[in-house]
Short mmCIF file of C-alpha atoms (C1' of nucleotides) in Angstrom, two decimals:
data_model
loop_
_atom_site.label_atom_id
_atom_site.label_comp_id
_atom_site.label_asym_id
_atom_site.label_seq_id
_atom_site.Cartn_x
_atom_site.Cartn_y
_atom_site.Cartn_z
CA MET A 18 -49.11 -88.92 65.27
CA PHE A 19 -47.58 -85.48 65.41
CA ALA A 20 -44.38 -86.64 65.13
CA CYS A 21 -45.03 -89.14 62.41
CA VAL A 22 -46.64 -86.51 60.20
CA PHE A 23 -43.85 -83.74 60.46
CA LEU A 24 -41.08 -86.78 60.16
CA MET A 25 -43.14 -87.52 56.35
CA ASN A 26 -43.64 -83.63 55.83
CA PHE A 27 -39.16 -82.98 56.06
CA GLN A 28 -38.75 -86.43 54.59
CA THR A 29 -40.78 -84.82 51.73
CA MET A 30 -38.57 -81.93 51.84
CA LEU A 31 -35.53 -83.55 51.87
CA LEU A 32 -36.94 -85.42 48.42
CA ASN A 33 -38.21 -82.55 46.82
CA SER A 34 -34.70 -80.47 47.72
CA ASN A 35 -32.24 -83.34 45.95
CA SER A 36 -34.56 -83.49 42.78
CA ILE A 37 -36.13 -80.12 42.31
CA HIS A 38 -33.75 -77.98 39.58
CA PRO A 39 -32.51 -74.13 40.61
CA ILE A 40 -34.79 -72.66 37.67
CA THR A 41 -38.00 -74.63 39.60
CA THR A 42 -36.60 -73.60 42.87
CA LYS A 43 -36.28 -69.61 42.46
CA LEU A 44 -39.18 -69.93 39.56
CA LEU A 45 -41.95 -71.22 42.47
CA TYR A 46 -40.42 -68.64 45.08
CA TRP A 47 -40.88 -65.57 42.92
CA TYR A 48 -44.42 -67.57 42.26
CA SER A 49 -45.15 -67.46 45.22
CA ASN A 50 -44.32 -64.38 46.08
CA ASN A 51 -45.53 -62.06 42.91
CA LYS A 52 -48.73 -64.21 41.31
CA ARG A 53 -52.12 -62.67 40.49
CA ASP A 54 -54.87 -62.67 43.00
CA LEU A 55 -57.18 -64.68 40.24
CA PRO A 56 -60.37 -66.51 41.42
CA TRP A 57 -59.82 -69.75 40.11
CA ARG A 58 -56.98 -69.74 42.47
CA ASP A 59 -58.84 -70.55 45.47
CA ASN A 60 -59.87 -73.25 45.41
CA PRO A 61 -58.62 -75.49 42.13
CA GLU A 62 -61.25 -77.77 41.63
CA PRO A 63 -61.62 -78.74 38.36
CA TYR A 64 -64.79 -77.35 36.84
CA SER A 65 -63.02 -73.69 38.10
CA THR A 66 -60.11 -74.70 36.65
CA TRP A 67 -61.69 -75.89 33.50
CA LEU A 68 -63.38 -73.34 32.81
CA SER A 69 -61.06 -70.74 33.62
CA GLU A 70 -58.66 -72.46 30.75
CA ILE A 71 -61.09 -72.26 28.46
CA VAL A 72 -61.84 -68.43 28.65
CA PHE A 73 -58.31 -67.86 28.67
CA GLN A 74 -57.65 -69.74 25.70
CA GLN A 75 -55.98 -66.86 23.04
CA THR A 76 -57.21 -64.42 25.59
CA ARG A 77 -55.60 -62.08 28.10
CA ILE A 78 -56.57 -61.62 31.70
CA ASP A 79 -57.44 -58.04 31.40
CA GLN A 80 -59.91 -59.13 28.79
CA GLY A 81 -61.12 -62.48 29.87
CA LEU A 82 -61.56 -62.04 34.10
CA ASP A 83 -65.12 -60.53 34.06
CA TYR A 84 -66.59 -63.44 31.55
CA TYR A 85 -64.79 -66.00 33.74
CA VAL A 86 -66.73 -64.15 37.08
CA ARG A 87 -70.87 -63.98 35.09
CA LEU A 88 -69.80 -67.49 33.62
CA LYS A 89 -69.13 -69.35 37.37
CA ALA A 90 -72.07 -66.64 38.92
CA LYS A 91 -74.38 -68.14 35.92
CA TYR A 92 -73.46 -71.52 36.09
CA PRO A 93 -71.70 -72.26 40.11
CA THR A 94 -71.75 -76.46 38.79
CA VAL A 95 -71.62 -78.55 35.88
CA TYR A 96 -75.27 -79.21 35.83
CA ASP A 97 -75.96 -76.19 35.73
CA LEU A 98 -73.73 -75.23 32.58
CA ALA A 99 -75.06 -78.87 30.96
CA LYS A 100 -78.32 -78.02 31.35
CA ALA A 101 -78.68 -74.35 29.94
CA ASP A 102 -79.42 -73.41 26.60
CA GLU A 103 -76.42 -72.78 24.09
CA ARG A 104 -77.93 -69.23 22.96
CA GLU A 105 -78.21 -68.09 26.63
CA VAL A 106 -74.39 -69.54 27.26
CA LEU A 107 -73.42 -67.90 24.21
CA LYS A 108 -75.30 -64.72 25.19
CA VAL A 109 -73.16 -64.97 27.96
CA TRP A 110 -69.85 -65.29 25.49
CA GLU A 111 -70.80 -62.30 23.59
CA GLY A 112 -68.12 -60.07 22.66
CA LEU A 113 -65.48 -61.93 24.24
CA GLY A 114 -64.72 -64.02 20.60
CA TYR A 115 -63.60 -67.68 19.08
CA TYR A 116 -67.09 -68.60 19.96
CA SER A 117 -66.68 -72.66 19.07
CA ARG A 118 -65.07 -71.83 22.90
CA ALA A 119 -68.41 -71.53 24.15
CA ARG A 120 -70.29 -74.21 22.32
CA ASN A 121 -68.01 -76.53 22.93
CA LEU A 122 -68.25 -75.83 26.13
CA HIS A 123 -71.59 -76.27 26.78
CA HIS A 124 -71.30 -79.63 24.67
CA THR A 125 -68.31 -81.01 26.88
CA ALA A 126 -70.70 -80.12 30.57
CA LYS A 127 -73.07 -82.18 28.87
CA THR A 128 -70.71 -84.19 28.33
CA ILE A 129 -68.93 -84.66 32.14
CA VAL A 130 -73.01 -85.00 33.23
CA ASP A 131 -74.08 -87.56 30.77
CA LYS A 132 -70.41 -89.82 30.03
CA PHE A 133 -69.06 -89.43 33.53
CA ASP A 134 -71.92 -89.29 35.89
CA GLY A 135 -71.00 -85.16 36.60
CA LYS A 136 -67.89 -86.15 38.02
CA PHE A 137 -64.70 -84.43 35.95
CA PRO A 138 -62.36 -86.69 34.64
CA GLU A 139 -59.08 -87.18 36.29
CA LYS A 140 -56.97 -89.04 33.44
CA TYR A 141 -54.97 -87.12 31.29
CA GLU A 142 -56.12 -88.93 28.42
CA ASP A 143 -59.84 -88.75 29.45
CA ILE A 144 -59.93 -84.80 30.36
CA LEU A 145 -58.13 -84.77 26.63
CA SER A 146 -60.90 -86.16 25.08
CA LEU A 147 -63.24 -83.57 26.67
CA LYS A 148 -64.01 -81.29 23.34
CA GLY A 149 -62.49 -77.60 22.68
CA VAL A 150 -59.93 -79.59 25.44
CA GLY A 151 -56.64 -79.66 23.50
CA PRO A 152 -53.08 -80.54 25.16
CA TYR A 153 -52.32 -77.06 26.61
CA THR A 154 -55.59 -77.11 28.70
CA ALA A 155 -55.71 -80.91 28.68
CA ALA A 156 -52.05 -80.34 30.77
CA ALA A 157 -53.05 -77.18 32.94
CA ILE A 158 -56.40 -78.75 33.84
CA ALA A 159 -54.14 -82.39 35.26
CA SER A 160 -51.37 -80.29 36.56
CA ILE A 161 -53.25 -77.86 39.15
CA ALA A 162 -56.56 -79.65 39.79
CA PHE A 163 -55.49 -83.63 40.25
CA SER A 164 -51.37 -82.75 40.03
CA ILE A 165 -50.79 -84.81 37.74
CA SER A 166 -47.35 -83.30 36.57
CA VAL A 167 -47.08 -82.67 32.66
CA PRO A 168 -46.14 -79.53 31.15
CA ALA A 169 -48.65 -76.80 29.81
CA ILE A 170 -47.16 -75.71 26.95
CA ASP A 171 -49.16 -72.43 26.05
CA GLY A 172 -47.86 -69.42 24.36
CA ASN A 173 -46.29 -67.73 26.99
CA VAL A 174 -44.00 -71.24 27.97
CA LEU A 175 -42.91 -71.22 24.35
CA ARG A 176 -41.53 -67.96 24.66
CA VAL A 177 -40.24 -68.68 28.17
CA SER A 178 -38.91 -71.70 27.12
CA SER A 179 -37.11 -70.47 23.79
CA ARG A 180 -35.43 -67.81 25.64
CA LEU A 181 -33.86 -69.90 28.51
CA PHE A 182 -32.28 -72.80 26.38
CA THR A 183 -31.98 -70.34 23.47
CA ILE A 184 -34.12 -72.34 20.65
CA LYS A 185 -34.09 -70.37 17.30
CA GLU A 186 -36.27 -73.08 15.86
CA PRO A 187 -40.04 -71.64 15.14
CA ILE A 188 -41.98 -72.38 18.29
CA ASP A 189 -44.73 -73.31 16.11
CA LYS A 190 -42.63 -76.33 14.30
CA ARG A 191 -43.94 -79.92 16.30
CA SER A 192 -40.61 -80.51 16.47
CA THR A 193 -40.09 -77.56 18.59
CA TRP A 194 -42.56 -78.23 20.92
CA LYS A 195 -41.52 -81.49 21.66
CA THR A 196 -38.09 -80.67 22.09
CA ILE A 197 -39.69 -77.79 24.59
CA GLU A 198 -41.16 -80.33 26.62
CA LYS A 199 -38.81 -82.24 26.82
CA GLN A 200 -36.77 -79.57 28.53
CA LEU A 201 -39.87 -79.07 31.01
CA LEU A 202 -39.79 -82.31 32.30
CA ASP A 203 -36.61 -81.89 32.98
CA ILE A 204 -37.10 -79.43 35.55
CA ILE A 205 -40.80 -79.30 36.17
CA ASP A 206 -41.79 -80.05 40.12
CA SER A 207 -43.16 -83.19 39.68
CA GLU A 208 -44.48 -82.60 44.00
CA HIS A 209 -46.78 -78.80 42.16
CA PRO A 210 -46.40 -79.51 38.48
CA GLY A 211 -49.50 -77.11 38.97
CA ASP A 212 -47.27 -74.18 40.18
CA PHE A 213 -44.83 -75.25 38.05
CA ASN A 214 -46.86 -74.50 35.26
CA GLN A 215 -48.75 -71.48 36.42
CA ALA A 216 -45.68 -69.93 37.70
CA MET A 217 -44.04 -70.38 33.63
CA MET A 218 -47.39 -68.59 32.47
CA GLU A 219 -47.29 -65.79 34.99
CA LEU A 220 -43.39 -65.54 34.02
CA GLY A 221 -44.00 -65.16 30.34
CA SER A 222 -47.61 -62.57 31.18
CA LEU A 223 -45.67 -60.46 33.86
CA ILE A 224 -41.54 -60.34 32.91
CA CYS A 225 -41.14 -62.16 30.34
CA LYS A 226 -43.10 -60.46 27.80
CA PRO A 227 -43.00 -60.50 23.76
CA GLN A 228 -41.53 -57.41 23.68
CA ASN A 229 -38.56 -55.93 25.84
CA PRO A 230 -38.68 -58.82 28.70
CA GLN A 231 -38.31 -57.39 32.36
CA CYS A 232 -34.94 -59.30 32.65
CA GLU A 233 -33.29 -57.17 35.29
CA HIS A 234 -36.48 -58.17 37.19
CA CYS A 235 -36.46 -61.63 36.16
CA PRO A 236 -36.00 -64.57 38.87
CA VAL A 237 -34.20 -67.31 36.87
CA SER A 238 -31.94 -64.56 34.52
CA ASP A 239 -28.97 -65.87 35.77
CA HIS A 240 -29.67 -69.09 33.82
CA CYS A 241 -31.62 -67.74 30.30
CA THR A 242 -29.01 -68.80 28.00
CA ALA A 243 -30.71 -65.95 25.65
CA TYR A 244 -29.79 -63.36 27.97
CA HIS A 245 -26.55 -63.92 28.69
CA SER A 246 -25.74 -63.88 24.99
CA GLY A 247 -28.08 -60.59 24.46
CA ILE A 248 -30.45 -61.67 21.91
CA GLN A 249 -33.95 -62.17 24.19
CA ASN A 250 -35.22 -59.66 22.15
CA GLU A 251 -34.82 -61.91 18.75
CA LEU A 252 -36.59 -64.92 20.50
CA PRO A 253 -38.85 -66.62 20.19
CA VAL A 254 -38.66 -67.57 16.56
CA LYS A 255 -42.19 -67.66 14.46
CA ALA A 256 -42.62 -69.33 11.31
CA LYS A 257 -45.91 -68.55 9.92
CA LYS A 258 -47.87 -65.36 9.13
CA VAL A 259 -52.00 -65.54 8.98
CA ALA A 260 -53.03 -63.77 5.85
CA VAL A 261 -55.84 -61.56 6.10
CA LYS A 262 -58.24 -61.70 3.51
CA ASN A 263 -60.62 -58.21 2.84
CA VAL A 264 -64.46 -59.23 2.56
CA PHE A 265 -67.60 -56.79 2.75
CA TYR A 266 -71.06 -57.37 4.19
CA ASN A 267 -73.41 -55.52 3.92
CA PHE A 268 -76.57 -55.68 5.92
CA LEU A 269 -79.53 -54.89 5.11
CA VAL A 270 -81.60 -53.74 8.74
CA ILE A 271 -85.41 -54.09 7.72
CA ASN A 272 -87.95 -52.91 10.76
CA ASN A 273 -92.00 -52.22 10.54
CA GLU A 274 -93.21 -51.05 13.66
CA ASP A 275 -91.36 -52.48 16.59
CA LYS A 276 -90.37 -55.73 14.06
CA LEU A 277 -87.15 -56.28 12.36
CA LEU A 278 -85.60 -59.38 10.72
CA ILE A 279 -82.39 -60.73 11.80
CA THR A 280 -80.71 -64.40 10.75
CA GLN A 281 -78.28 -67.17 12.28
CA ARG A 282 -75.33 -67.80 11.28
CA LYS A 283 -75.02 -71.46 9.81
CA GLU A 284 -71.24 -71.35 9.57
CA GLY A 285 -66.94 -69.87 9.41
CA ILE A 286 -67.22 -66.53 11.44
CA TRP A 287 -69.38 -65.86 14.46
CA LYS A 288 -71.12 -69.43 13.77
CA GLU A 289 -74.58 -69.95 15.41
CA MET A 290 -74.58 -65.86 16.23
CA TYR A 291 -77.60 -64.07 15.20
CA GLN A 292 -76.86 -61.01 12.74
CA PHE A 293 -79.31 -59.01 9.44
CA PRO A 294 -79.45 -60.67 6.27
CA LEU A 295 -76.53 -60.62 5.00
CA PHE A 296 -75.09 -59.96 1.20
CA GLU A 297 -71.11 -60.46 0.85
CA SER A 298 -69.86 -58.73 -1.83
CA ASP A 299 -66.47 -57.93 -2.62
CA ALA A 300 -66.67 -54.54 -2.40
CA ILE A 301 -69.39 -52.29 -0.63
CA TYR A 302 -72.38 -51.89 -2.66
CA LYS A 303 -73.64 -48.23 -3.80
CA GLU A 304 -76.63 -47.52 -2.76
CA SER A 305 -78.00 -47.97 -6.34
CA GLU A 306 -77.22 -51.95 -6.30
CA ILE A 307 -78.89 -51.83 -2.68
CA ILE A 308 -82.08 -50.53 -4.09
CA LYS A 309 -81.96 -53.54 -6.70
CA ILE A 310 -81.93 -56.23 -4.13
CA VAL A 311 -84.56 -53.93 -1.91
CA GLU A 312 -86.98 -53.98 -5.26
CA LYS A 313 -85.64 -57.87 -6.09
CA LEU A 314 -87.65 -58.70 -2.23
CA SER A 315 -90.30 -56.56 -2.97
CA ILE A 316 -89.37 -54.86 0.53
CA LYS A 317 -90.62 -51.52 -1.05
CA PRO A 318 -89.75 -48.95 1.29
CA ILE A 319 -91.45 -45.94 2.63
CA TYR A 320 -88.59 -44.05 3.50
CA ALA A 321 -85.25 -43.54 1.69
CA ILE A 322 -83.01 -45.93 2.12
CA MET A 323 -80.60 -44.65 4.70
CA GLY A 324 -76.86 -45.69 4.06
CA SER A 325 -74.85 -45.74 7.47
CA SER A 326 -70.93 -45.01 7.93
CA GLU A 327 -68.23 -47.66 6.87
CA TYR A 328 -67.64 -49.86 9.62
CA LYS A 329 -64.04 -51.99 9.94
CA HIS A 330 -63.70 -54.56 11.40
CA VAL A 331 -60.26 -56.70 12.04
CA LEU A 332 -59.89 -60.02 12.77
CA SER A 333 -57.24 -62.39 13.27
CA HIS A 334 -57.96 -63.52 9.46
CA ARG A 335 -60.45 -60.87 7.89
CA LYS A 336 -60.91 -57.55 7.52
CA ILE A 337 -64.44 -56.62 7.36
CA TYR A 338 -65.76 -53.98 5.70
CA ALA A 339 -69.78 -53.42 6.20
CA LYS A 340 -72.26 -51.24 5.65
CA PHE A 341 -75.70 -51.05 7.67
CA TRP A 342 -78.48 -50.05 5.01
CA MET A 343 -81.28 -48.84 7.04
CA ILE A 344 -84.78 -49.59 5.65
CA LYS A 345 -88.34 -49.04 7.24
CA THR A 346 -91.39 -50.90 5.50
CA THR A 347 -94.65 -51.55 6.49
CA LYS A 348 -94.53 -55.30 4.77
CA GLU A 349 -94.67 -58.05 6.67
CA LEU A 350 -91.53 -59.35 7.64
CA SER A 351 -90.60 -62.79 6.92
CA GLY A 352 -87.69 -64.57 4.70
CA ASN A 353 -85.46 -67.63 4.03
CA ASN A 354 -84.07 -68.45 7.80
CA ALA A 355 -84.93 -65.17 8.87
CA ILE A 356 -87.02 -64.70 12.28
CA ALA A 357 -89.02 -61.32 12.93
CA ILE A 358 -88.14 -60.14 16.30
CA ASP A 359 -89.90 -57.49 19.00
CA LYS A 360 -86.90 -54.48 18.70
CA LYS A 361 -87.18 -54.99 22.63
CA ASP A 362 -85.84 -58.35 22.42
CA LEU A 363 -82.66 -57.83 19.85
CA VAL A 364 -80.35 -57.64 23.43
CA ASN A 365 -81.74 -61.33 24.21
CA TYR A 366 -79.91 -62.59 21.19
CA PRO A 367 -75.93 -63.86 20.71
CA MET A 368 -74.38 -61.26 18.43
CA PRO A 369 -70.67 -60.78 16.92
CA ARG A 370 -69.14 -57.16 18.34
CA LEU A 371 -69.59 -55.78 14.25
CA ILE A 372 -73.24 -55.88 14.89
CA ARG A 373 -73.14 -54.64 18.13
CA ARG A 374 -70.59 -51.25 17.79
CA PHE A 375 -73.91 -50.19 14.60
CA LEU A 376 -76.61 -51.20 17.43
CA GLU A 377 -74.74 -48.45 19.77
CA SER A 378 -74.14 -46.16 16.98
CA ASP A 379 -76.07 -42.52 16.73
CA GLU A 380 -77.11 -43.44 13.63
CA ALA A 381 -78.55 -46.53 14.63
CA ILE A 382 -80.04 -45.47 17.96
CA GLN A 383 -81.58 -42.62 15.99
CA PHE A 384 -83.25 -45.14 13.30
CA PHE A 385 -84.54 -46.92 15.93
CA MET A 386 -86.97 -44.42 17.66
"C1'" DT B 14 -49.76 -79.95 7.78
"C1'" DA B 15 -51.98 -74.64 7.21
"C1'" DG B 16 -55.65 -72.43 7.41
"C1'" DT B 17 -59.98 -71.04 10.26
"C1'" DC B 18 -62.02 -69.17 14.16
"C1'" DG B 19 -62.29 -62.42 17.80
"C1'" DT B 20 -61.29 -59.37 20.35
"C1'" DG B 21 -58.49 -55.80 22.06
"C1'" DG B 22 -54.59 -53.51 23.76
"C1'" DC B 23 -50.24 -51.83 23.11
"C1'" DA B 24 -45.99 -49.71 20.44
"C1'" DT C 25 -52.18 -46.32 11.27
"C1'" DT C 26 -50.34 -51.06 11.14
"C1'" DG C 27 -48.77 -55.34 13.07
"C1'" DC C 28 -48.10 -57.99 16.57
"C1'" DC C 29 -50.35 -61.53 19.77
"C1'" DA C 30 -52.98 -63.01 23.67
"C1'" DA C 31 -53.59 -69.35 29.31
"C1'" DG C 32 -55.41 -72.88 21.44
"C1'" DA C 33 -58.41 -76.20 19.39
"C1'" DC C 34 -60.36 -77.74 15.23
"C1'" DT C 35 -60.50 -79.64 10.65
#
DNA sequence: TAGTCGTGGCA
DNA sequence: TTGCCAAGACT
């Protein structure tokens, strides 16, 4: 029995050593000695793998790690997540950004419970069909949790590949993506596709960085054609540049005793998140303009309206200039699509970072005292 | 296909 | 201060 198991392992090793690419051998050896100790790597079952992949879409490990830990603790299984309220999930997600990820995460948890009987789908196509799961995430889950041999191509892998194989075409073109996928299919370790994919990403994250890659510490620099040509700093090439638009937000912070008015965003930026009644304009309003608006709403301030300092909040594609107009009133609070809540319940509503920054400021704390 | 969707760290 | 960009997906 023992001899038989030994023989099988030996044959597997022989098969691997015959088919495995030298780049992959060195990459996997480096990975086994240098990989970071991350919680979802202890036991790569599909739920944790999926959860981690959603959290870390467009997000650095340092930035998302606490969020992953909190989500996993609050929702240990897909059933726990499926039966949660969306607002509660958004609250846990608050501050991490790209809030559609949280909404899709919750939606997909319900899909897995309802349509897949609580069992995470094991086929690549089924995984890809889940909301919030695109080509990269499906490949990552399939390879890590189910050992399906498919390259997971994220920003790290595009960068590492563009240098390794000297690909000068823009990496954000679909044709370039296909070229890199083909190259990776030639070197992926079909026995350990999850380790291969994670090793490529880890290399990109720790060594083959966007600026000043540390080629002297790279395990595959001997095979890196860009390094040999000395052009590693010129790769990758990108075609798109996102246009950043300026927008101006005037928030009305209307307070009556312990009550204040908040609204829920219905579309666009921060969809489903909460904020104060908002008046968007093509410039920050002057006090005189705010007074007119407040008169029209017949709010009847009992003190002078106080304007906060101006906030600048930068998104990937927007620059938001914001000012919070603080108003004390005795008028009963109500409004279209607005809800009056108790001050102490503010903490229970998921709000974007901009709103939290204001609420944590001295001017806001003083106003609410 | 190209624009939309956050936030924070770093040079 | 400014720009880059990160375990991308959706429409």
